[in-house]
Coordinates of C-alpha atoms in Angstrom, one line a residue:
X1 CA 0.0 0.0 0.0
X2 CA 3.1 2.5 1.2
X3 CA 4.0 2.3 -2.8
X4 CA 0.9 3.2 -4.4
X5 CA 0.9 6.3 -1.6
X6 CA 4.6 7.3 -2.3
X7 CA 3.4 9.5 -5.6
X8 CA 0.7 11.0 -3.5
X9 CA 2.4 12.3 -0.8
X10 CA 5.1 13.0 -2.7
X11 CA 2.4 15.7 -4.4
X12 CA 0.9 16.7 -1.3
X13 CA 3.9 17.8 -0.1
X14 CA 4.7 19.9 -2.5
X15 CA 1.5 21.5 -2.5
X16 CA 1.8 21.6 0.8
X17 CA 5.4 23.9 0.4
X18 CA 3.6 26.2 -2.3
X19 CA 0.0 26.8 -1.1
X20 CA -0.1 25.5 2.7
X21 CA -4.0 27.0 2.5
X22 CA -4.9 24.5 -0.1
X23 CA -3.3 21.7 1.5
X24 CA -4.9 22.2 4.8
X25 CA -8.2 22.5 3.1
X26 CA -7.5 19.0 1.1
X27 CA -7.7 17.4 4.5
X28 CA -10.5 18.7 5.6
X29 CA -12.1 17.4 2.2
X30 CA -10.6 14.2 2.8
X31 CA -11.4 13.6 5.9
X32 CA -12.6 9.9 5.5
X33 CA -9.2 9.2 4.1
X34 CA -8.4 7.5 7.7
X35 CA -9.6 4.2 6.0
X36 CA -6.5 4.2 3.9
X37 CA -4.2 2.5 6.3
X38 CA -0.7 1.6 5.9
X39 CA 2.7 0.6 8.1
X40 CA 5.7 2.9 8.2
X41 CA 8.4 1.0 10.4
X42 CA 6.0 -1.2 12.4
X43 CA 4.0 1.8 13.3
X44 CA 0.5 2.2 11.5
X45 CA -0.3 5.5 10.1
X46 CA -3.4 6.5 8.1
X47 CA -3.4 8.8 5.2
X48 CA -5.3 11.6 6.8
X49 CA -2.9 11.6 9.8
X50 CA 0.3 11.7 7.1
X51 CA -1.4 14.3 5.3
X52 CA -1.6 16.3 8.8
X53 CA 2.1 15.8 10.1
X54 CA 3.3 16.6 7.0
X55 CA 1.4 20.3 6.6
X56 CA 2.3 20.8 10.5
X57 CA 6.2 20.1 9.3
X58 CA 5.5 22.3 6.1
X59 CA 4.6 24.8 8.3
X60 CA 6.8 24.5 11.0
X61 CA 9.7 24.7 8.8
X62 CA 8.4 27.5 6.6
X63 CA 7.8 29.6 10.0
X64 CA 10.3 28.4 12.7
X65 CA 12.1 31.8 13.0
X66 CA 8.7 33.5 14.1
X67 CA 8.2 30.6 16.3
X68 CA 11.3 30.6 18.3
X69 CA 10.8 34.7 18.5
X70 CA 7.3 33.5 19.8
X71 CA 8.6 31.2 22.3
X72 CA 11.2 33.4 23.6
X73 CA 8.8 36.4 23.8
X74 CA 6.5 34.2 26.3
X75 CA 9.5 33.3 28.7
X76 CA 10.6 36.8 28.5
X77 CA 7.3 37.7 29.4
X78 CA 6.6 35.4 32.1
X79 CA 9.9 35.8 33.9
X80 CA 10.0 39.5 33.2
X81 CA 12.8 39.6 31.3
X82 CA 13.9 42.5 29.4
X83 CA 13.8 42.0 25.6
X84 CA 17.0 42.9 23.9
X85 CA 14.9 44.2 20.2
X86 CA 13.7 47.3 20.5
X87 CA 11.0 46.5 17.8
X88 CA 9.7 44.0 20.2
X89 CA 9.4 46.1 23.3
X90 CA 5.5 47.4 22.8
X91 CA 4.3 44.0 21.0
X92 CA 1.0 42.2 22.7
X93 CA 0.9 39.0 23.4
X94 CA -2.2 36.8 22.4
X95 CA -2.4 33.6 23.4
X96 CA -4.2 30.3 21.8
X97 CA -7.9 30.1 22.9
X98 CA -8.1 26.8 25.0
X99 CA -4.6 26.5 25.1
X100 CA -4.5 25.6 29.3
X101 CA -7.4 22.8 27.9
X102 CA -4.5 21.6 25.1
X103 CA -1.9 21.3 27.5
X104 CA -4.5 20.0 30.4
X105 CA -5.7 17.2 27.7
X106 CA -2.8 16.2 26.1
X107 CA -1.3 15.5 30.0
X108 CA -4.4 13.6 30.9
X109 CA -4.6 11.7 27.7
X110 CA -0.7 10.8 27.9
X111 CA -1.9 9.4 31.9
X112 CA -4.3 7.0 30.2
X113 CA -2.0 5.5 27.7
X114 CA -0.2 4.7 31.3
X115 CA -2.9 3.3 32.6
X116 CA -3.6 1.3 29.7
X117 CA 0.3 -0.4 29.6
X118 CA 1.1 2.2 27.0
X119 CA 0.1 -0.4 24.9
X120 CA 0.1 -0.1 20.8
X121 CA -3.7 0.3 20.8
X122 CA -3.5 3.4 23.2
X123 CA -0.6 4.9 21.4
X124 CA -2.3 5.1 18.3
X125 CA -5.6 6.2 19.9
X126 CA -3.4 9.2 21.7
X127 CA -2.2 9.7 17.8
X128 CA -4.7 9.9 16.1
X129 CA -7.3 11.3 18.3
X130 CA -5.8 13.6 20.6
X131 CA -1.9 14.5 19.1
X132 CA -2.7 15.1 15.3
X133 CA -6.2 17.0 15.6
X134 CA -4.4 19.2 18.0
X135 CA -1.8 19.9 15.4
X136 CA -4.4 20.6 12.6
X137 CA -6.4 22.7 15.4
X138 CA -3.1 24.7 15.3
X139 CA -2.4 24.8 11.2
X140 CA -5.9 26.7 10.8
X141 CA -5.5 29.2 13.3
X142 CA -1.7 30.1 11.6
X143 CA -3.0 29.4 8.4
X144 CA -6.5 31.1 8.4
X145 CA -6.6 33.2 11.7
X146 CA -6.9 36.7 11.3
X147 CA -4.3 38.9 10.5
X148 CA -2.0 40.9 13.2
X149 CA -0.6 44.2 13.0
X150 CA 2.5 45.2 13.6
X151 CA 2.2 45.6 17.7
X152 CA 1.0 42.5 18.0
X153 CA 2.8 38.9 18.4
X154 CA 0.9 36.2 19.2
X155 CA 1.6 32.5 20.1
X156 CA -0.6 31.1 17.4
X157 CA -1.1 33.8 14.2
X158 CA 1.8 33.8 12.5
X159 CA 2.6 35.6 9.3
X160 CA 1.7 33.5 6.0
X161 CA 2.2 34.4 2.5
X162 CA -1.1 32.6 1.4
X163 CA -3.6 34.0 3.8
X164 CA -6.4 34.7 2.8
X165 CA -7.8 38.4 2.5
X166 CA -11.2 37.5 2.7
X167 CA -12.7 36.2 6.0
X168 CA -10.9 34.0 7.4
X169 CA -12.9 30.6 8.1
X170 CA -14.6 30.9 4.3
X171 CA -11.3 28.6 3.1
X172 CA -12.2 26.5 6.1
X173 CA -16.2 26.5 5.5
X174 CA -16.1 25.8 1.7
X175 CA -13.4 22.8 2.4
X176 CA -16.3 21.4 4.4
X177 CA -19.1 21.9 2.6
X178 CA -17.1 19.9 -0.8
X179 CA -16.6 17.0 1.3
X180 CA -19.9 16.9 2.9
X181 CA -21.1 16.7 -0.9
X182 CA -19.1 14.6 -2.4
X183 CA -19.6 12.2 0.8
X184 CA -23.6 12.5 0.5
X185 CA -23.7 12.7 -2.6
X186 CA -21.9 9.0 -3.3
X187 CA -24.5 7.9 -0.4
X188 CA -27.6 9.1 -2.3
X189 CA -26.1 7.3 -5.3
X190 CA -25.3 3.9 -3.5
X191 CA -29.4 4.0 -2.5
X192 CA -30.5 4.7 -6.2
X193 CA -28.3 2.1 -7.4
X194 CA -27.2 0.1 -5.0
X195 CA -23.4 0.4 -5.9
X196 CA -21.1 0.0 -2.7
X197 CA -23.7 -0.8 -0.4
X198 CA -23.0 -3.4 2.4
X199 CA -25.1 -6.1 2.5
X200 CA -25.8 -6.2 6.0
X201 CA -26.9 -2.5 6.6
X202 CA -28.6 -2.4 3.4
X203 CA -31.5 -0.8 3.2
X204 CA -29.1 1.8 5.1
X205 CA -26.8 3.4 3.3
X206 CA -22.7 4.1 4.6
X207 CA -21.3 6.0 1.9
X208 CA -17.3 5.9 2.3
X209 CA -17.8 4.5 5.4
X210 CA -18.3 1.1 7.2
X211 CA -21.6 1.8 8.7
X212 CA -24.6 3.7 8.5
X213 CA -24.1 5.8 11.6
X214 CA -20.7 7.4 10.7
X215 CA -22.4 9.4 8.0
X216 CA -24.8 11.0 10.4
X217 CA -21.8 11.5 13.1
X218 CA -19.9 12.8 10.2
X219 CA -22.7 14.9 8.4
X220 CA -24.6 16.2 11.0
X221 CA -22.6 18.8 12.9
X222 CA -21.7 20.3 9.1
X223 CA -25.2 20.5 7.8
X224 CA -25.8 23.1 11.1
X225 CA -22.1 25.0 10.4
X226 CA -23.7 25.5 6.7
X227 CA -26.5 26.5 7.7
X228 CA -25.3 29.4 9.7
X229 CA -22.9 30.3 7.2
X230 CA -26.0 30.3 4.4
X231 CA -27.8 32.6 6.7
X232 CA -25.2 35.0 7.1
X233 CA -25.2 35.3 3.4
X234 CA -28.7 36.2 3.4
X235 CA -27.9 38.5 5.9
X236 CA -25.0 40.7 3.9
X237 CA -26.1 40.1 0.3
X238 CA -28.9 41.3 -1.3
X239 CA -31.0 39.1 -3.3
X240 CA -29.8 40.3 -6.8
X241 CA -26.0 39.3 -5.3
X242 CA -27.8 36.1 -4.2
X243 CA -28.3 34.6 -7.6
X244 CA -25.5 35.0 -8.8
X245 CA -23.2 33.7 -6.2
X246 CA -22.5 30.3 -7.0
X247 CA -21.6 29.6 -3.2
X248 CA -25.0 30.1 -2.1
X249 CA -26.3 27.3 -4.2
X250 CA -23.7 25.1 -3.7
X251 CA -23.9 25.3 0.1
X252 CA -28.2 24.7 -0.3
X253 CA -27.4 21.7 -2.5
X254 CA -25.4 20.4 0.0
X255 CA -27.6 20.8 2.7
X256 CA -29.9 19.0 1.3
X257 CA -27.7 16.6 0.2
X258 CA -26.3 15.8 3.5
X259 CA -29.9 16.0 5.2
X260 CA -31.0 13.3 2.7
X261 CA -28.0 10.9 3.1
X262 CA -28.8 11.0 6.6
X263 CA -32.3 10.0 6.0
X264 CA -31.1 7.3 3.7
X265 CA -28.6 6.1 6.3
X266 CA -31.5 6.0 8.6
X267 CA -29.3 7.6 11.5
X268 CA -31.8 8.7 14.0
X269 CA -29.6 10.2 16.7
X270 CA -28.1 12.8 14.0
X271 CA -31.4 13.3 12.8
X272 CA -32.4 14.5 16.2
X273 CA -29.6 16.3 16.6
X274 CA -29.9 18.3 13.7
X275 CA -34.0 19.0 14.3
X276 CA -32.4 20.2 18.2
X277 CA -30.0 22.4 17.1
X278 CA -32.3 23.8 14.5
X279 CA -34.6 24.7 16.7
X280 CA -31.8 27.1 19.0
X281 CA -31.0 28.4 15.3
X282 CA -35.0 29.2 15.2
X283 CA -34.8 30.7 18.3
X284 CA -31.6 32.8 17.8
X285 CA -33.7 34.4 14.7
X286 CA -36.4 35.0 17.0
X287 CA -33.7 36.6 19.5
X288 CA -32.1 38.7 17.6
X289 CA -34.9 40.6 16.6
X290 CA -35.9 40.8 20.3
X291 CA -33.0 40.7 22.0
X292 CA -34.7 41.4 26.0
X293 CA -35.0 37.4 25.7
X294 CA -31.9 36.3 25.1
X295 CA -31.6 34.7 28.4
X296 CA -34.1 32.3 26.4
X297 CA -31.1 31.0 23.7
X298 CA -28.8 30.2 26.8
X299 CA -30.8 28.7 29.3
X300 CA -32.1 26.5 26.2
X301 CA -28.8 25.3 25.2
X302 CA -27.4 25.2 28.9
X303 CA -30.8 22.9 29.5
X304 CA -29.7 20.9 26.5
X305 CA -26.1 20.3 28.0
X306 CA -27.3 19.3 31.5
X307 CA -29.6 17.1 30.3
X308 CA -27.2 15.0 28.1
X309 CA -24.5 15.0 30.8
X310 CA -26.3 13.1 32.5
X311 CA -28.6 11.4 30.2
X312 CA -27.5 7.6 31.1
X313 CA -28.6 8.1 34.7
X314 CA -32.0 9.6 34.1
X315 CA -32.8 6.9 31.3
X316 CA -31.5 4.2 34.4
X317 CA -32.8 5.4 37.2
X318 CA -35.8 7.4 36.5
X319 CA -37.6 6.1 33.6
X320 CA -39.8 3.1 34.7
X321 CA -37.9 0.2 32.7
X322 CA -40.7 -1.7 32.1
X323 CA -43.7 0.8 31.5
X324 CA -44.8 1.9 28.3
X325 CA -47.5 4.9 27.1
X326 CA -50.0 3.6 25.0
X327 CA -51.7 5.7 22.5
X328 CA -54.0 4.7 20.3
X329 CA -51.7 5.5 17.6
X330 CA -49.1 3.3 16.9
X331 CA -46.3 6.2 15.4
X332 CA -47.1 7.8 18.5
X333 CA -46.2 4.6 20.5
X334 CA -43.1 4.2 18.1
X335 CA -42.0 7.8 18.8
X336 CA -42.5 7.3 22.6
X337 CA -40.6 4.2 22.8
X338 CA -38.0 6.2 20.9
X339 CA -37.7 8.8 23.0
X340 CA -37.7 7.0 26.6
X341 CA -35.3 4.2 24.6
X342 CA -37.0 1.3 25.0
X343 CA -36.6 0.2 21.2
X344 CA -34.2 -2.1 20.8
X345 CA -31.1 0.2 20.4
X346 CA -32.4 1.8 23.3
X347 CA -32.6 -0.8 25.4
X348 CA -28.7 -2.3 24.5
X349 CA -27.5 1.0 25.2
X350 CA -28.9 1.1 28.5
X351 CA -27.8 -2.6 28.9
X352 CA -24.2 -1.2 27.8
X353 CA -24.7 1.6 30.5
X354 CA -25.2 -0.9 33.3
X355 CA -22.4 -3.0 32.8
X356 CA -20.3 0.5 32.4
X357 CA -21.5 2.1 35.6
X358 CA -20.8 -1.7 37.6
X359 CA -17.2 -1.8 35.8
X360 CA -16.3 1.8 36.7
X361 CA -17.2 1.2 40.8
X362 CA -13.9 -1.2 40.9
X363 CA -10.5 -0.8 41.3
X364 CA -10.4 3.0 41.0
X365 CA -11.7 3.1 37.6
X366 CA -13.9 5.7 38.4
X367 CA -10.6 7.9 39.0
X368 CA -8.7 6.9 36.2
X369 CA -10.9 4.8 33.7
X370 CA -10.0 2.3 31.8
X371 CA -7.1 3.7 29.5
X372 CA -7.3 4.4 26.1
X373 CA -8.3 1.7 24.3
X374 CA -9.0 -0.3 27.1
X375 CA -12.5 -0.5 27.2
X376 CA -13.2 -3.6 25.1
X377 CA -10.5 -5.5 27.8
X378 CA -12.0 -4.4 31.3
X379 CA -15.5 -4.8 30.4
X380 CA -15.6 -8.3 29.3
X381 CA -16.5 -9.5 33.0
X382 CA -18.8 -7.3 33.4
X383 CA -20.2 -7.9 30.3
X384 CA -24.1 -9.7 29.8
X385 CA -24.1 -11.5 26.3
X386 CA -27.9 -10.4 25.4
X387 CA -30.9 -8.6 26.9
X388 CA -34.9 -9.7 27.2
X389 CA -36.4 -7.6 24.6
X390 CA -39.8 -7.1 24.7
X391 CA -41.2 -7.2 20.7
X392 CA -44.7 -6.9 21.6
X393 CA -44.6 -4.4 24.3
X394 CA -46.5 -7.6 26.3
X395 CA -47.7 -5.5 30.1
X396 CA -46.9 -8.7 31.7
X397 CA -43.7 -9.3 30.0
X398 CA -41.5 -8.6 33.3
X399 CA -43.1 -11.8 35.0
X400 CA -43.4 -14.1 31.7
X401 CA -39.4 -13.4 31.5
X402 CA -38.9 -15.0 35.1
X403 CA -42.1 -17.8 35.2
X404 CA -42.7 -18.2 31.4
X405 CA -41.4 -21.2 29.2
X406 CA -38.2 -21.2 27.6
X407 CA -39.9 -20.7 24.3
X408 CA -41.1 -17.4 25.4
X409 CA -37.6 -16.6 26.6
X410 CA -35.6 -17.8 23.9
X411 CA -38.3 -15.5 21.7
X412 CA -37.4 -12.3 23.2
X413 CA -33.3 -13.1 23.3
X414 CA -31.6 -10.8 21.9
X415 CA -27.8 -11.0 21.8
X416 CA -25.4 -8.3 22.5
X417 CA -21.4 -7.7 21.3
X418 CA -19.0 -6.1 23.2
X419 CA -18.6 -2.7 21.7
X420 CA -15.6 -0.2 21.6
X421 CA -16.9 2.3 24.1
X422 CA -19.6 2.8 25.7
X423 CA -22.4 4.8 23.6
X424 CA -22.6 7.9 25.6
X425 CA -20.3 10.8 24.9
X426 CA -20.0 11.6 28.9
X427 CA -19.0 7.9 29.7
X428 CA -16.9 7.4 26.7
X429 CA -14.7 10.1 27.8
X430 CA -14.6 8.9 31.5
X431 CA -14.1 5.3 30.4
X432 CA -10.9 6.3 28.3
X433 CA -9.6 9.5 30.6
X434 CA -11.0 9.0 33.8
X435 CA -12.8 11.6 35.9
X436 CA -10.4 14.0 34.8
X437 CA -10.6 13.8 31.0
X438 CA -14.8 13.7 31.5
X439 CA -14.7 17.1 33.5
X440 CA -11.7 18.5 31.4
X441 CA -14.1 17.5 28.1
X442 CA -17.3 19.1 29.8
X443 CA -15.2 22.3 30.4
X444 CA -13.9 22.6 26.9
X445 CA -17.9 22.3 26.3
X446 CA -19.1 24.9 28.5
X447 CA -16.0 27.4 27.0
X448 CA -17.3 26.8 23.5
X449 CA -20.9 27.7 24.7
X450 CA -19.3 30.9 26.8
X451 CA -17.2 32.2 23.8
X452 CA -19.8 31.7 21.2
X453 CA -23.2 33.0 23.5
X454 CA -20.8 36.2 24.7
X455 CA -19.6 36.9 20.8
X456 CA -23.7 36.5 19.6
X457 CA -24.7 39.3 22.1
X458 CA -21.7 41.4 21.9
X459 CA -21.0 41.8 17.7
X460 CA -22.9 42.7 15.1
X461 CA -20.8 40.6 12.3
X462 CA -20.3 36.8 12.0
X463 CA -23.1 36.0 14.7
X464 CA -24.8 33.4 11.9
X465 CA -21.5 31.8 12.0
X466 CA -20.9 31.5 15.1
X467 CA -24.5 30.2 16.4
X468 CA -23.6 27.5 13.0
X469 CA -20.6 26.5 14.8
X470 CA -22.5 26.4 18.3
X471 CA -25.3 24.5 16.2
X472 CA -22.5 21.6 14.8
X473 CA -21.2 21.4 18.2
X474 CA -25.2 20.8 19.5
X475 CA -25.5 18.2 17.2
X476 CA -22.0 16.5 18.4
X477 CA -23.6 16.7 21.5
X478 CA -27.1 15.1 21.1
X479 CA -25.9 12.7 19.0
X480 CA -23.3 11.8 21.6
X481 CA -26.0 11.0 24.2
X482 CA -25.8 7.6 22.3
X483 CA -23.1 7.4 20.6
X484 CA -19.5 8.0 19.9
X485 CA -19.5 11.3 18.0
X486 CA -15.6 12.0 19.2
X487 CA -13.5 8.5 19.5
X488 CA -13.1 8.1 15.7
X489 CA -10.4 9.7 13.3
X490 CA -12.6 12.2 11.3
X491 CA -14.5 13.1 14.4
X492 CA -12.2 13.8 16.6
X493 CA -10.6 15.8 13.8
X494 CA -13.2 17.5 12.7
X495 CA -14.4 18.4 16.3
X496 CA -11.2 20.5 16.7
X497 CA -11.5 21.8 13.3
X498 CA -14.8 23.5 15.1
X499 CA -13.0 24.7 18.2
X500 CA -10.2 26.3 16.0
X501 CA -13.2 28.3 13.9
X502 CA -14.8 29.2 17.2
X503 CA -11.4 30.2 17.9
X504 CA -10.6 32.1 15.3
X505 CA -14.0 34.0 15.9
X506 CA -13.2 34.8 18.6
X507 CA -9.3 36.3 17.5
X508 CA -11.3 38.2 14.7
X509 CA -13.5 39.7 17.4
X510 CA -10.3 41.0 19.5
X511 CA -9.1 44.3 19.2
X512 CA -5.9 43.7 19.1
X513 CA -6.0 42.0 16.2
X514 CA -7.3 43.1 12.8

């Protein structure tokens, strides 16, 4: 495989040395690319993380002058130390958004490769889900963050021939929005013809991917960032400018796009996710033309939070497990049963749950977790190979289980695998990191919701975008309540690829930059 890669990378990093913009931008096109896998030395690498170490060397190369006056500026600054340039004696210094949460995760992440035996697995989890979206979190910032004059140093925006003069998360944005349509659009044609599709999802589509969900984790939080950015072109064009701007179609035809491939992948959770953080984007609408309710937006959202941090306890230990509404109509059963997760996905991720919260009261796992990559490991003991399912919503089905025949048991078996993590974003994090990494995760959260709630209140430009990129992170978030919308190599990329655009916001908002 290394062979048939040599000519591309070979390619990318030349493009990489003449237009550093463009090659950032290719990997957030190609973001599925993680499928392409290869070995380097005995040590596996994927062809989106190559793509990513090599722009961060590019760059790093290209720039290390300014990055060693950067460094030096910062001890000289912390230790008080006089600066022996007189051009750098009135320079500002700005500092990386979430750059205490960097260092804070990248220590805690390293802690549960120990825990874990720094075995192979967790090294290349560390990799590729912590180390490498950190460094492309760092690429756009330098390589699309806003411009800084010339009394102003900063330890992330560095100079760049190739920045671009227009706003600076459009390069970002329209890389996006072309793979999230090339990506839908190849699902929309494997359900028309069938071509690619797995066997044993199929009705469901998968796209480039392995299974149905992945679309939705990947489509989902970019459907809500185009959408913000779409609005905020209605909002500084006028409609003549409208038609004919290319861009505005193209992002509405990938909207659409993505919504449908969703539909077609029948992915529920980003489904609801989306229709959730649509409704905040309704009432942002409704906020900014009354803004004496904003309180509404953030209690709305904060509500939103709360209740998915703690989701797997209220679906445990408050809903009734065995009681079911009964309508007279059967959707509205459907949608009910949906909703309190007593379907049968519902039901195995509560039976996942279970077995995570018994696991996590032993040996101090609730402390440090399980390591990374240790999950499959620790909770085989734990582990119950199916649940009791009840098909027929039967009212007595509780005794029948216990007093019933074994024909009526062996009926409502259902068997249940071992999965990778647990199936809630809140216990996936504190499975792999500990209580640490789950609080340290929840923080980086609640920052995100700060930045982007202060910035809609307090600007008058960009505030589509940023409730867009609020919107994706909503989505993340509901999906996440079960699912894994973060411990995969395009999600975990792409969800710092939304930090660094919230981050970049928020630069371009600063006064001290331009």
């Amino acid at each position: 495989m290394i062979l048939y890669l040599i000519p591309f990378l070979i390619a990318y990093s030349l493009l990489a040395w003449r237009r550093l913009d463009w090659a950032v931008m290719f990997i957030l096109v190609a973001l599925p690319s993680y499928m392409i896998r290869f070995v380097v030395l005995g040590i596996p690498f994927t062809a989106l993380e190559t793509m990513i170490l090599i722009a961060f060397t590019v760059w790093a190369i290209k720039n290390y002058q300014d990055i060693i006056v950067r460094i030096k500026f910062r001890i000289n600054s912390k230790f008080k130390i006089p600066s022996n340039s007189a051009g750098r004696q009135n320079l500002k210094l700005i500092r990386y958004p979430f750059d205490y949460e960097i260092i804070a995760l990248l220590i805690v992440s390293w802690i549960a490769i120990a825990v874990a035996g720094f075995s192979d697995a967790a090294l290349g989890v560390w990799k590729a889900y912590f180390f490498e979206p950190i460094l492309l979190y760092i690429l756009i910032i330098n390589v699309f963050g806003p411009k800084r004059d010339d009394e102003t140093i900063s330890l992330s925006v560095s100079a760049d021939s190739h920045r671009s003069t227009e706003a600076p998360y459009r390069g970002v944005f329209m890389a996006l929005a072309i793979g999230a349509f090339w990506i839908s659009g190849l699902a929309i044609v494997e359900r028309l013809t069938g071509w690619n599709a797995v066997e044993a999802f199929w009705p469901r589509v998968t796209g480039p991917f392995l299974y149905p969900n992945a679309l939705g984790l990947y489509l989902g939080p970019i459907v809500l960032l185009l959408i913000g950015w779409l609005l905020d072109q209605f909002r500084i064009s006028n409609f003549e400018f409208r038609m004919k701007n290319l861009s505005f179609y193209f992002l509405l035809l990938t909207i659409l796009t993505s919504v449908l491939a969703i539909f077609f992948a029948s992915s529920e959770g980003a489904l609801v996710g989306i229709l959730i953080a649509g409704f905040i984007l309704g009432l942002f609408l409704f906020i900014n033309k009354k803004p004496k309710f904003k309180w509404l937006l953030s209690g709305t959202i904060t509500i939103i939070f709360g209740f998915v941090v703690f989701s797997s306890l209220f679906f445990l230990f408050v809903v009734p497990e065995y009681k079911y509404f009964n309508f007279s109509c059967s959707s509205l059963n459907y949608l009910s049963d949906k909703a309190m997760l007593k379907d049968m996905s519902g039901e195995i991720r509560k039976q996942q749950w279970r077995e995570t919260l018994k696991m996590m009261k032993d040996d101090y796992r609730w402390l440090l977790g399980t390591g990374l990559s240790g999950y499959q490991a620790t909770i085989k003991p734990y582990h119950q190979e199916g649940i009791f399912f009840n098909f027929s919503r039967d009212k007595d089905f509780r005794q029948k289980i216990v007093w019933w025949n074994e024909e009526y048991k062996a009926k409502h078996w259902q068997p249940v695998e071992i999965y990778m993590y647990p199936h809630n974003i809140m216990l996936n994090f504190w499975t792999e990191l500990g209580i640490w990494g789950m609080l340290l995760f929840t923080w980086i959260i609640i920052k995100c919701c700060i930045i982007g709630l202060k910035a809609v209140f307090n600007r008058e430009s960009n505030k589509f975008i940023i409730i867009g990129v609020l919107g994706a992170m909503v989505v993340i978030f509901v999906h996440g309540l079960v699912d894994v919308p973060y411990f995969k190599n395009d999600l975990s990329v792409m969800f710092w690829v939304f930090i660094a655009l919230l981050s970049q916001l928020s630069l371009s908002g600063n006064k001290q930059t331009n």
